[in-house]
Coordinates of C-alpha atoms in Angstrom, one line a residue:
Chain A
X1 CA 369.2 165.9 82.3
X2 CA 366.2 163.6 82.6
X3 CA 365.0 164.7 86.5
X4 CA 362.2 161.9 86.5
X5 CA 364.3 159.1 88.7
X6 CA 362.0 156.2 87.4
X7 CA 363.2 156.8 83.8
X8 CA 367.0 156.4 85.4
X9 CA 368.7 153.4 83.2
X10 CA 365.8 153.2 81.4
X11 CA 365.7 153.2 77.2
X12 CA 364.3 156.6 76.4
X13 CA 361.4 154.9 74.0
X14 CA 359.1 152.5 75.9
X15 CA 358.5 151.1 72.9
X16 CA 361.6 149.4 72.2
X17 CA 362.8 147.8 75.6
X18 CA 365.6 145.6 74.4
X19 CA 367.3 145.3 78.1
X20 CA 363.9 144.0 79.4
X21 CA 363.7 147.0 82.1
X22 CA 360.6 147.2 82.1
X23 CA 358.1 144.4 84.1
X24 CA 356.3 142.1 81.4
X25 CA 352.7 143.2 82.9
X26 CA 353.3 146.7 82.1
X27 CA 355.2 146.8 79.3
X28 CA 353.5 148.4 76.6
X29 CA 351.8 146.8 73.8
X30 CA 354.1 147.6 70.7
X31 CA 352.4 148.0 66.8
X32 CA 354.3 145.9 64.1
X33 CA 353.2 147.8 61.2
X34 CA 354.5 144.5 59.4
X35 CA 352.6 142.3 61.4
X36 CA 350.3 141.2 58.0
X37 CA 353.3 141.5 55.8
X38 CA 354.5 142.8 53.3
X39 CA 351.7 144.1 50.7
X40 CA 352.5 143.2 47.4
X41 CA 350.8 144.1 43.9
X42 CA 347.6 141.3 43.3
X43 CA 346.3 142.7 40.6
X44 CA 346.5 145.5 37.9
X45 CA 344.8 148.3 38.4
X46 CA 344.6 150.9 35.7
X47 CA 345.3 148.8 32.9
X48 CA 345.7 149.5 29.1
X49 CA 344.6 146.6 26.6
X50 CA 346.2 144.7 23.8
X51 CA 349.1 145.6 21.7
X52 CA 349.9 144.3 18.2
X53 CA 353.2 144.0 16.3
X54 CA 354.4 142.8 12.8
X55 CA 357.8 142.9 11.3
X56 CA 357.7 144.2 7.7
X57 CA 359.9 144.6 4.8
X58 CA 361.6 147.5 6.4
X59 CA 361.2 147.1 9.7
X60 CA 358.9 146.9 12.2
X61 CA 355.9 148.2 13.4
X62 CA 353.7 148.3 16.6
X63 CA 350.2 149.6 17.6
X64 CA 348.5 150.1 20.4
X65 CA 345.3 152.1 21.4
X66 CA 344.8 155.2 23.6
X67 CA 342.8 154.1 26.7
X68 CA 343.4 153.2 30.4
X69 CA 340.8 151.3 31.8
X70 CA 340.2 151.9 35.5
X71 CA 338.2 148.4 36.1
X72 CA 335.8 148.7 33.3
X73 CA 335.3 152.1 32.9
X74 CA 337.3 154.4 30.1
X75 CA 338.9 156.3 32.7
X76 CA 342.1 157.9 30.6
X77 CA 341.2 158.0 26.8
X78 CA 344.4 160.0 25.6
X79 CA 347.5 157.9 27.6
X80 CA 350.9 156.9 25.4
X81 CA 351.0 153.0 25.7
X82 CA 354.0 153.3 22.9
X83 CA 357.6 154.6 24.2
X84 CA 360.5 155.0 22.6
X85 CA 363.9 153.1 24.1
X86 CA 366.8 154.9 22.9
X87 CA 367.5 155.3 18.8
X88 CA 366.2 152.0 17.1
X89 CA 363.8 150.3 19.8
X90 CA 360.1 151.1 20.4
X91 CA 358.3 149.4 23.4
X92 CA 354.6 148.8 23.5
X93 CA 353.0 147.6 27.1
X94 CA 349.4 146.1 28.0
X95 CA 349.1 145.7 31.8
X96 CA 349.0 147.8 34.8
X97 CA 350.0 151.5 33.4
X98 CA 351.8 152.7 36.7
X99 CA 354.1 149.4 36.5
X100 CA 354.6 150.7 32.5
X101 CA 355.3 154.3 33.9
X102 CA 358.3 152.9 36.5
X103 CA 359.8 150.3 33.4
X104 CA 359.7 153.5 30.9
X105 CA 362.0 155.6 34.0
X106 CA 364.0 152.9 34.6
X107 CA 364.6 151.7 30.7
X108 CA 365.6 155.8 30.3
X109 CA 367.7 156.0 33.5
X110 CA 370.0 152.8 31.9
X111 CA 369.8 154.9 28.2
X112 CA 371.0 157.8 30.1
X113 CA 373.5 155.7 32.1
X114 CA 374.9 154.2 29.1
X115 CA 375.0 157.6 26.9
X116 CA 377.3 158.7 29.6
X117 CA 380.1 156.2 29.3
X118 CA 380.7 158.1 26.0
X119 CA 382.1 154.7 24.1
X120 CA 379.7 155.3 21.6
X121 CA 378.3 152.4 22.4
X122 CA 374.4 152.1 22.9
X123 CA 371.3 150.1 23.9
X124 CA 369.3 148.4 20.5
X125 CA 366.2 146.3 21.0
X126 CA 368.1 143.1 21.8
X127 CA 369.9 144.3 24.4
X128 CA 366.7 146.3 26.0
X129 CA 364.3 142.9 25.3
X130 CA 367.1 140.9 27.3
X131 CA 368.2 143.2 29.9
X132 CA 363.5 144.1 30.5
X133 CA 363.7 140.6 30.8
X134 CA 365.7 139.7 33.5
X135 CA 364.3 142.6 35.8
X136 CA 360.4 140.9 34.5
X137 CA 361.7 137.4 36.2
X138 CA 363.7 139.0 38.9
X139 CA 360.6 140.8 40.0
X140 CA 358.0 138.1 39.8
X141 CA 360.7 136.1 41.6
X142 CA 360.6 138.3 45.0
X143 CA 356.9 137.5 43.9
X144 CA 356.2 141.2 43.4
X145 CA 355.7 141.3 39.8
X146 CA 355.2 144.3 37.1
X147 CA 352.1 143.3 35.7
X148 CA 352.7 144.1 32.2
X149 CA 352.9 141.9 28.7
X150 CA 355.5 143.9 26.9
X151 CA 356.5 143.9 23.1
X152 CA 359.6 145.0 21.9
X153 CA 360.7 145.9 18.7
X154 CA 363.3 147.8 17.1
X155 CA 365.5 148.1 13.9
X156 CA 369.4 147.8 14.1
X157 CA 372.1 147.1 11.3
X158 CA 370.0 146.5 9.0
X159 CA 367.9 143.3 10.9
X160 CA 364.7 143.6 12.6
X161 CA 364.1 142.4 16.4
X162 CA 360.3 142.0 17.6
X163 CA 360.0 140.4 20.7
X164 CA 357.9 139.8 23.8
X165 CA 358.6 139.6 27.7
X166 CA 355.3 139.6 30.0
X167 CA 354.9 139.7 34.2
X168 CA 356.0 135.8 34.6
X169 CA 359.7 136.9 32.3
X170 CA 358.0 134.5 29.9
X171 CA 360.2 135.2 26.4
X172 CA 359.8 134.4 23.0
X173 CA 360.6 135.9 19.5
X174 CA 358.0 136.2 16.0
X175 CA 357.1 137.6 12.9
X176 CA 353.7 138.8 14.2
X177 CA 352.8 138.8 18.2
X178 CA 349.7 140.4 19.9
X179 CA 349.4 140.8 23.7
X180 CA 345.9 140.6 25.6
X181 CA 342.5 140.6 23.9
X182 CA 344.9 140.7 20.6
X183 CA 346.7 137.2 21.4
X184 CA 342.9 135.9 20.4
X185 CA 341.8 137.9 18.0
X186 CA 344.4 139.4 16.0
X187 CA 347.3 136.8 16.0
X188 CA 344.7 134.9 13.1
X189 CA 344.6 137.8 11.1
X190 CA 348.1 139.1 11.7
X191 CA 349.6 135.5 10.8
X192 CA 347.8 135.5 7.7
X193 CA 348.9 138.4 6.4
X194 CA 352.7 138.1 7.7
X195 CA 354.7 134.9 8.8
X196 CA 356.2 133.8 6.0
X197 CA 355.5 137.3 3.9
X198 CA 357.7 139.3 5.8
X199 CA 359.7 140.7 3.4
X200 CA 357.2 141.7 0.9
X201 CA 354.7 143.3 3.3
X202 CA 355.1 147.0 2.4
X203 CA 355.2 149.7 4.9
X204 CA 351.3 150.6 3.4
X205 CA 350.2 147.1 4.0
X206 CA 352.0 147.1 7.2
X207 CA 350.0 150.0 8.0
X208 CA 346.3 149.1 6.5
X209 CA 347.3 145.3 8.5
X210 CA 347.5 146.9 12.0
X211 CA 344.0 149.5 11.0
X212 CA 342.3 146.9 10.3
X213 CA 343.2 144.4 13.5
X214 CA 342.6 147.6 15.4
X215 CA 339.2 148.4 14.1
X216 CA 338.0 144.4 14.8
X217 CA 339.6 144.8 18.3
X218 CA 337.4 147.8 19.4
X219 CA 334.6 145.9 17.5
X220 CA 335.5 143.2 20.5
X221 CA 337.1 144.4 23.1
X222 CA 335.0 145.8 25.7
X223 CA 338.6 147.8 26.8
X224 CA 339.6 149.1 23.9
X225 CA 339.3 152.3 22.3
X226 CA 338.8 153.6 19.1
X227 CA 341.9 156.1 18.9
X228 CA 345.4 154.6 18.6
X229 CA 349.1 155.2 17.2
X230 CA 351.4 153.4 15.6
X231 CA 354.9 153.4 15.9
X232 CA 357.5 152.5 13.3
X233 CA 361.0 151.1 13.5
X234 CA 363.2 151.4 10.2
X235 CA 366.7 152.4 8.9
X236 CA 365.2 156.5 9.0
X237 CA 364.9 155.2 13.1
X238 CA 361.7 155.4 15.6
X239 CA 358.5 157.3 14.5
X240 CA 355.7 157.4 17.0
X241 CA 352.8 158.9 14.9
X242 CA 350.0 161.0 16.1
X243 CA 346.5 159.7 16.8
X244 CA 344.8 157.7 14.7
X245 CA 341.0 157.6 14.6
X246 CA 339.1 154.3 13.5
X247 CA 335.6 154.7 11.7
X248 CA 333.1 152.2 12.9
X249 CA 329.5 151.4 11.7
X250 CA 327.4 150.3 14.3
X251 CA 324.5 150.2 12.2
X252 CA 324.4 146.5 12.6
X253 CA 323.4 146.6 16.0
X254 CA 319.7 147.1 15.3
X255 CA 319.3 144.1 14.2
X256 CA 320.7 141.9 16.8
X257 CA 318.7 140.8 19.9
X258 CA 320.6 142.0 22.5
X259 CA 321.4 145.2 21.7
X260 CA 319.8 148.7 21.6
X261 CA 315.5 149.1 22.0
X262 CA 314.2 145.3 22.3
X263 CA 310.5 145.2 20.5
X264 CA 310.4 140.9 21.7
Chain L
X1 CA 407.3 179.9 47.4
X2 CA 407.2 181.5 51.1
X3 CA 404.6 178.8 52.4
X4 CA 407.2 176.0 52.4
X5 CA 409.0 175.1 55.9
X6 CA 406.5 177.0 57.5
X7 CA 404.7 174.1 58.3
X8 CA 401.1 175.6 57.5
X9 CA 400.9 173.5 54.3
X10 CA 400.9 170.0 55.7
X11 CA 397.3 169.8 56.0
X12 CA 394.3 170.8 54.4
X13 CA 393.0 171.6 57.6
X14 CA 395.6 174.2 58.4
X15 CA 395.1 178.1 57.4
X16 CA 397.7 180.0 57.2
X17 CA 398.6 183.3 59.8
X18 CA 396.9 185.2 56.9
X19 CA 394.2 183.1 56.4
X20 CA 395.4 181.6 53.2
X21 CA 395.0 177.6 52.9
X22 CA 398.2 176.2 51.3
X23 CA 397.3 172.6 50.3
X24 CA 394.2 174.3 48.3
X25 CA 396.7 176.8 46.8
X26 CA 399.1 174.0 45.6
X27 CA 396.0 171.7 43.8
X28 CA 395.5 175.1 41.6
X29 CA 399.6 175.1 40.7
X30 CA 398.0 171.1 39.8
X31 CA 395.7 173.1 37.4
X32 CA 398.3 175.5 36.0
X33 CA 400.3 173.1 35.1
X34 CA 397.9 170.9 32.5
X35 CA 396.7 171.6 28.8
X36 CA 394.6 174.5 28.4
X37 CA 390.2 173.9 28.3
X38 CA 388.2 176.4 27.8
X39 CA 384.2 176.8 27.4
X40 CA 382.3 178.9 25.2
X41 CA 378.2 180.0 25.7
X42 CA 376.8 181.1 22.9
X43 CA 373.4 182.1 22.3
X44 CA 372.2 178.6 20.9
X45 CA 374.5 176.6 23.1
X46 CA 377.4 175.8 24.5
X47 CA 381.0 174.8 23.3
X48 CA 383.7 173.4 25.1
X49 CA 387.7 172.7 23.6
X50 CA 390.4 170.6 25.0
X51 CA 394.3 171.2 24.5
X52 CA 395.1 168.0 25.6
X53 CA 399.2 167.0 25.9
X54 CA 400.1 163.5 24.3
X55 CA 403.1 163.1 26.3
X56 CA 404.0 159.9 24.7
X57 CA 403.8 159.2 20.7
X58 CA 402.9 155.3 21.7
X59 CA 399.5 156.5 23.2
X60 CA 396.2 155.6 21.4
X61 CA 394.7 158.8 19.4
X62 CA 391.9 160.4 21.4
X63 CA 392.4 157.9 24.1
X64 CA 392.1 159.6 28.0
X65 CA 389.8 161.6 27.4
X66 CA 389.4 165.4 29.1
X67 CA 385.9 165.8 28.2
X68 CA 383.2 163.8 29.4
X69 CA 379.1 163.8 29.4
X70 CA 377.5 163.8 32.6
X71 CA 373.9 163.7 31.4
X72 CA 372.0 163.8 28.4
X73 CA 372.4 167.7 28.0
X74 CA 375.4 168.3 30.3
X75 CA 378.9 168.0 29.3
X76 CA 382.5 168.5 31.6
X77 CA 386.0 169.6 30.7
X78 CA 388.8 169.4 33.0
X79 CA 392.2 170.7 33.7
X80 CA 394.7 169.2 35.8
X81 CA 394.9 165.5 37.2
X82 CA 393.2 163.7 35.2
X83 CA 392.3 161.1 37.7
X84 CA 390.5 163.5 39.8
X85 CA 388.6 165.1 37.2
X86 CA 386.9 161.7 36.4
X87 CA 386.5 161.6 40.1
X88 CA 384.7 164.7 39.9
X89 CA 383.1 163.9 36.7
X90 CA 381.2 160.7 38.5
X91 CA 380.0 162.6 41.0
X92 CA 378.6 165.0 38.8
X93 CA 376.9 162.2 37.0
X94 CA 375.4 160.9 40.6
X95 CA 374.0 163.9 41.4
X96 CA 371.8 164.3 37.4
X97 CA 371.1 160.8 38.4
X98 CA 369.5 161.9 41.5
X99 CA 368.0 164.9 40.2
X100 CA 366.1 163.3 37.8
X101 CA 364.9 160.1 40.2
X102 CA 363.8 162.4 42.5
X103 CA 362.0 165.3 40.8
X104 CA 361.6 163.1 36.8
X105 CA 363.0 165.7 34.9
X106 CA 366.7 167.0 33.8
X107 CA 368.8 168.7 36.3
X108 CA 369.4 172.1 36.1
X109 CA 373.6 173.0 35.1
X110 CA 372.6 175.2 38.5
X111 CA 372.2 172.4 40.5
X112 CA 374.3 170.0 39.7
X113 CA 376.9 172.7 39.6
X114 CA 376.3 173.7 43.4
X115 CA 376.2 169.7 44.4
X116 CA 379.9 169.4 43.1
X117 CA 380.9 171.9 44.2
X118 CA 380.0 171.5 47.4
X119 CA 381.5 168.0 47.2
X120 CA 384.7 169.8 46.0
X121 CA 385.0 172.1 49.2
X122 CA 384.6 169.2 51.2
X123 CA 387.9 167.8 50.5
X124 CA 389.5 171.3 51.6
X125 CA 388.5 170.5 55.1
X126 CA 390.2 168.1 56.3
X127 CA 393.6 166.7 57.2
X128 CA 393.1 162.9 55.9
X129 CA 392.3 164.2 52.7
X130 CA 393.8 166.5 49.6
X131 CA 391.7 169.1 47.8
X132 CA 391.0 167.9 43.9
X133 CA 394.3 168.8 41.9
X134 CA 391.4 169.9 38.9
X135 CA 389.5 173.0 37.8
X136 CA 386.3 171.5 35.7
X137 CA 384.2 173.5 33.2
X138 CA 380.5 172.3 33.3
X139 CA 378.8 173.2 30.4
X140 CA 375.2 172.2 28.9
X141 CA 371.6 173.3 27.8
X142 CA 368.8 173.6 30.9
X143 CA 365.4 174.2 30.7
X144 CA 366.3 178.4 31.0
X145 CA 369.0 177.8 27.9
X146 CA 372.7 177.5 27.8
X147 CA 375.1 177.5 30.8
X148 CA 378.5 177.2 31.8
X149 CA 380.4 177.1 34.8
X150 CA 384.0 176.7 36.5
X151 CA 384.1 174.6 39.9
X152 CA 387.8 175.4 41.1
X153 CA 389.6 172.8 43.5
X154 CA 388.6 175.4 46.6
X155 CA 384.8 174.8 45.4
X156 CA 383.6 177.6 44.8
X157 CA 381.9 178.2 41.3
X158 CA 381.0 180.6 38.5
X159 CA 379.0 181.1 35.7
X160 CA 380.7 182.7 32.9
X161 CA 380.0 183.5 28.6
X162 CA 383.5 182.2 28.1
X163 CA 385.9 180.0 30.6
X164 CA 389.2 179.1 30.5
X165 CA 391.5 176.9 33.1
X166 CA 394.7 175.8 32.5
X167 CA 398.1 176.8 31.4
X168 CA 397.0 178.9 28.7
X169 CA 394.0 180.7 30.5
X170 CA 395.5 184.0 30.9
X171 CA 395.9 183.8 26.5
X172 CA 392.8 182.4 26.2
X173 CA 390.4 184.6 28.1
X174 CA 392.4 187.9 26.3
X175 CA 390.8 186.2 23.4
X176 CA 387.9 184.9 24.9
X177 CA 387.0 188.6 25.6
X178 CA 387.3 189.9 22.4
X179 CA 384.3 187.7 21.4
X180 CA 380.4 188.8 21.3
X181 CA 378.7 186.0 22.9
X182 CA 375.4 186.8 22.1
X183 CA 375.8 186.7 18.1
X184 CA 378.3 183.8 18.0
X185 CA 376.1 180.8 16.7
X186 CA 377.5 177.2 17.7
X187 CA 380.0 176.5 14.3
X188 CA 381.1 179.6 14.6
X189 CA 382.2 178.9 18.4
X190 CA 383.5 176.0 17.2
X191 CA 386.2 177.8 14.9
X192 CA 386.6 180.4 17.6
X193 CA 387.4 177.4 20.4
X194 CA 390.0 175.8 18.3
X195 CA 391.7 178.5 17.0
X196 CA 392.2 180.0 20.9
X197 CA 393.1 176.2 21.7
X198 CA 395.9 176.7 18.7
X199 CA 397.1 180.1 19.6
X200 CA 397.2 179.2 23.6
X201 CA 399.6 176.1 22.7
X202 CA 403.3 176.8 23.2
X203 CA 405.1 174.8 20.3
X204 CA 408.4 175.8 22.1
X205 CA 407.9 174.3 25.1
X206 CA 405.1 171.8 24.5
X207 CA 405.1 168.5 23.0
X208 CA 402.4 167.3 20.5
X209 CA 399.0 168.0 21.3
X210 CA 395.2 167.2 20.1
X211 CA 392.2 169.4 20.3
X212 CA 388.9 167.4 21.7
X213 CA 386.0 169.2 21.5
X214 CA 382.4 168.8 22.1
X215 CA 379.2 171.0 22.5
X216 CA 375.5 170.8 23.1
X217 CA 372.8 173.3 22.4
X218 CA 370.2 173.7 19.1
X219 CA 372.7 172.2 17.0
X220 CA 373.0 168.8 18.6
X221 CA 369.1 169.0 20.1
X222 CA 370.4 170.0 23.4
X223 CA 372.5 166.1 23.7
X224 CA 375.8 166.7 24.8
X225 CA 378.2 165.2 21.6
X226 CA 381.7 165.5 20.4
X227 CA 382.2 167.7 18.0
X228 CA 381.6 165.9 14.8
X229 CA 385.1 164.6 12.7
X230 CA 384.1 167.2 9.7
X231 CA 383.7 170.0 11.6
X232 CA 386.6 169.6 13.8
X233 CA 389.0 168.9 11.0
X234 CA 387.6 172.1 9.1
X235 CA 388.0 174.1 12.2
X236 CA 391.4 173.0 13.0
X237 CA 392.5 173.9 9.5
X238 CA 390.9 177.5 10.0
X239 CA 392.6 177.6 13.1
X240 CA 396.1 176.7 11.8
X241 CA 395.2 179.1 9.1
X242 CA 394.8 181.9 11.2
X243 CA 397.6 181.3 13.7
X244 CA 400.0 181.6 10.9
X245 CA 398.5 185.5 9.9
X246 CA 398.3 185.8 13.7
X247 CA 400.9 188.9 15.3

């Protein structure tokens, strides 16, 4: 029993007045914590850089380097940008790493989902390229994107599958594709050595290919880092192998005006 | 059967003058009255075996299946309607879905285990509703090892080394017993699931039947499968084998 007459046929919360009991002078000023909207993601924030991929005799094959930048600085030098979809897909992300974190729990919840049905059916890179897709454009069309360029790969009855989906849901399919600082750099290097050569690029080549592209990336990339993996899609299924460290000279430098001591 | 005409069985709601409810009483007849399962935890894993009924020769082989895979390392066998153990069976899967949204890792057999069966007694409360005509054995591999557990249709639940529900439980855990848990490796729970599955079934009274089996522990790295073709085969043979040298 509420023994304060004045709240008598009142709403309880002042805040919310919908009969209009209260005068207009005196009714309190209410906060809309909406009142500027909606926040939405602007801009990445811990990112990872580029990520190359070829497709090879055999398969495929993806790399991708062990840093997350935080702005410019090297803030996380040992983070996974290479995840494993399922038994024949690999997916590599550059981008915003907390946006990669939610697509690798969601791609695992709809693995999970579909190992349940028990048809002995499953999801192979195709189907995980298309379905990443559609969320991509879905997201950037409530204009709330995940700011990642994604490349997917994968090996299924017997035909390889590299693809790429980025923030915008932009698609498209090739023998060699490079996200970020790559797309500039590498993509030269990488066509060279692949498009039309696909199927006599040994998994060795494949494999020296990628070292090499990485070791001129970190000679480039202010975000880059000189410790990566490479995963590998074939018939044996995914590999993800352990860190890889690239050997640099920077001998050079000395030389150059503009960097290290300057003696005018 | 005393209970009927008394009137106390109408509802789920209703206990009986000695406290006994009916409806929740006639869903485990439901139970007694379907193909034998039964579930085995061995030290590396678990097993669980299916006697399922083909009461028609036009049916597809291995279609309706009794056991099902609720997550990645959980796996469920039921006895009784079949309907309501894929009822069950989807909840089960909802709540590992949850689990691992909310706390990113795979549910505990614990867990979901109490979450069912929770569910389960819900539907011995009230009137509008009928208890689940299914006892299901939850089997699967956590993060403290192998586990396996009966929800019954009153919702209650146990965790047992070996299970059995069905018409042939009383046979099966005899043999069930006999077993040593702790040194059976996963093949060899295999052979020990099917040939209790073959001695449990009543070729007298029964029509046909096929054995579905599946299991999940070191031997499948801790994913819930069926048991594969090879195996089963071999282990049905053994089975047949020994049911003849059997008495």
């Amino acid at each position: 029993m509420d023994h304060f007459p004045t709240n008598w046929g009142r709403p309880r919360n002042d805040a919310a007045d919908p009969y209009g009991t209260y005068p207009i002078h005196q009714r309190p000023a209410t906060k809309d914590t909406f009142a500027e909207g909606v926040q939405r993601t602007q801009q990445p924030i811990v990112t990872g850089t580029s990520v190359l991929a070829i497709q090879y005799k055999d398969g495929i094959m993806m790399a991708a380097d062990n840093l997350a930048s935080y702005g410019s600085l090297a803030r996380f030098k040992d983070i996974q940008r290479l995840h494993k979809v399922g038994t024949s897909t690999v997916i590599g992300a550059s981008g915003d790493m907390s946006d990669f974190q939610a697509i690798q729990t969601l791609l695992d919840e709809v693995v999970t989902d579909e190992f349940t049905h028990g048809d002995g059916h499953d999801l192979g890179p195709a189907e995980v390229h298309e379905y990443l897709s559609r969320v991509m454009y879905s997201r950037r069309s409530k204009i709330n994107p995940l700011w990642n360029s994604i490349l997917v790969g994968g090996f299924r009855d017997g035909k390889r599958f590299l693809a790429y989906v980025d923030l915008l849901g932009t698609t498209y399919s090739a023998p060699s594709i490079a996200t970020g600082y790559g797309a500039y750099i590498a993509i030269p290097l990488l066509r060279a050595a692949v498009d039309g050569r696909v199927d006599e690029l040994t998994e060795e080549n494949a494999r020296a290919l990628l070292h090499d592209c990485m070791r001129v990336l970190f000679y480039r990339d202010a975000r880059s880092l000189d410790k990566y993996q490479i995963a590998t899609v074939n018939a044996s299924g995914v590999h993800i192998s352990d860190q890889i460290h690239l050997d640099t000279s920077w001998s050079f430098a000395e030389g150059i005006r503009g960097y290290g001591a300057q003696t005018q | 059967m005393t209970s009927i005409g008394t009137g106390y069985d109408l509802s789920a709601s209703t206990y009986s003058p000695d406290g006994r409810i009916f409806q929740v009483e006639y869903a485990n007849k439901a139970v007694e009255n379907s193909g034998t399962a039964i579930g085995l935890r061995v030290k590396d894993g678990v097993v669980l075996a299916v006697e399922k009924l083909i009461h028609s020769k036009l049916l597809v082989p291995e279609a309706n299946r009794r056991i099902q895979t609720i997550d990645k390392h959980i796996g469920l066998a039921s006895a009784g309607y079949l309907a309501d153990g894929r009822h069950v069976s989807n909840r089960a899967r909802d709540e590992a879905s949850s689990f691992r949204e909310n706390y990113r890792a795979p549910a505990t057999l614990q867990y979901v285990v109490d979450r069912v069966g929770l569910y389960v007694q819900a539907y011995t409360l009230y009137s509008s509703v009928r208890p689940f005509g299914c006892s299901t054995i939850i089997g699967g591999v956590d993060k403290h090892g192998p586990a396996l557990f009966v929800i019954e249709p009153s919702g209650v639940s146990y965790g047992y080394r070996g299970a059995a529900v069905g018409k042939g439980r009383q046979l099966a855990k005899t043999e069930l017993e006999k077993l040593k848990f702790s040194e059976l490796t996963m093949k060899e729970a295999v052979t020990e699931a099917a040939r209790i599955i073959y001695l449990v079934h009543d070729d007298a009274k029964e029509k046909d039947f096929e054995l579905e089996m599946s299991w999940v522990g070191d031997e499948t790295n801790g994913i819930h499968q069926a048991v594969p073709k090879d195996l089963l085969d071999e282990a049905s043979r053994k089975a047949k084998e020994a049911l003849e040298t059997f008495e």
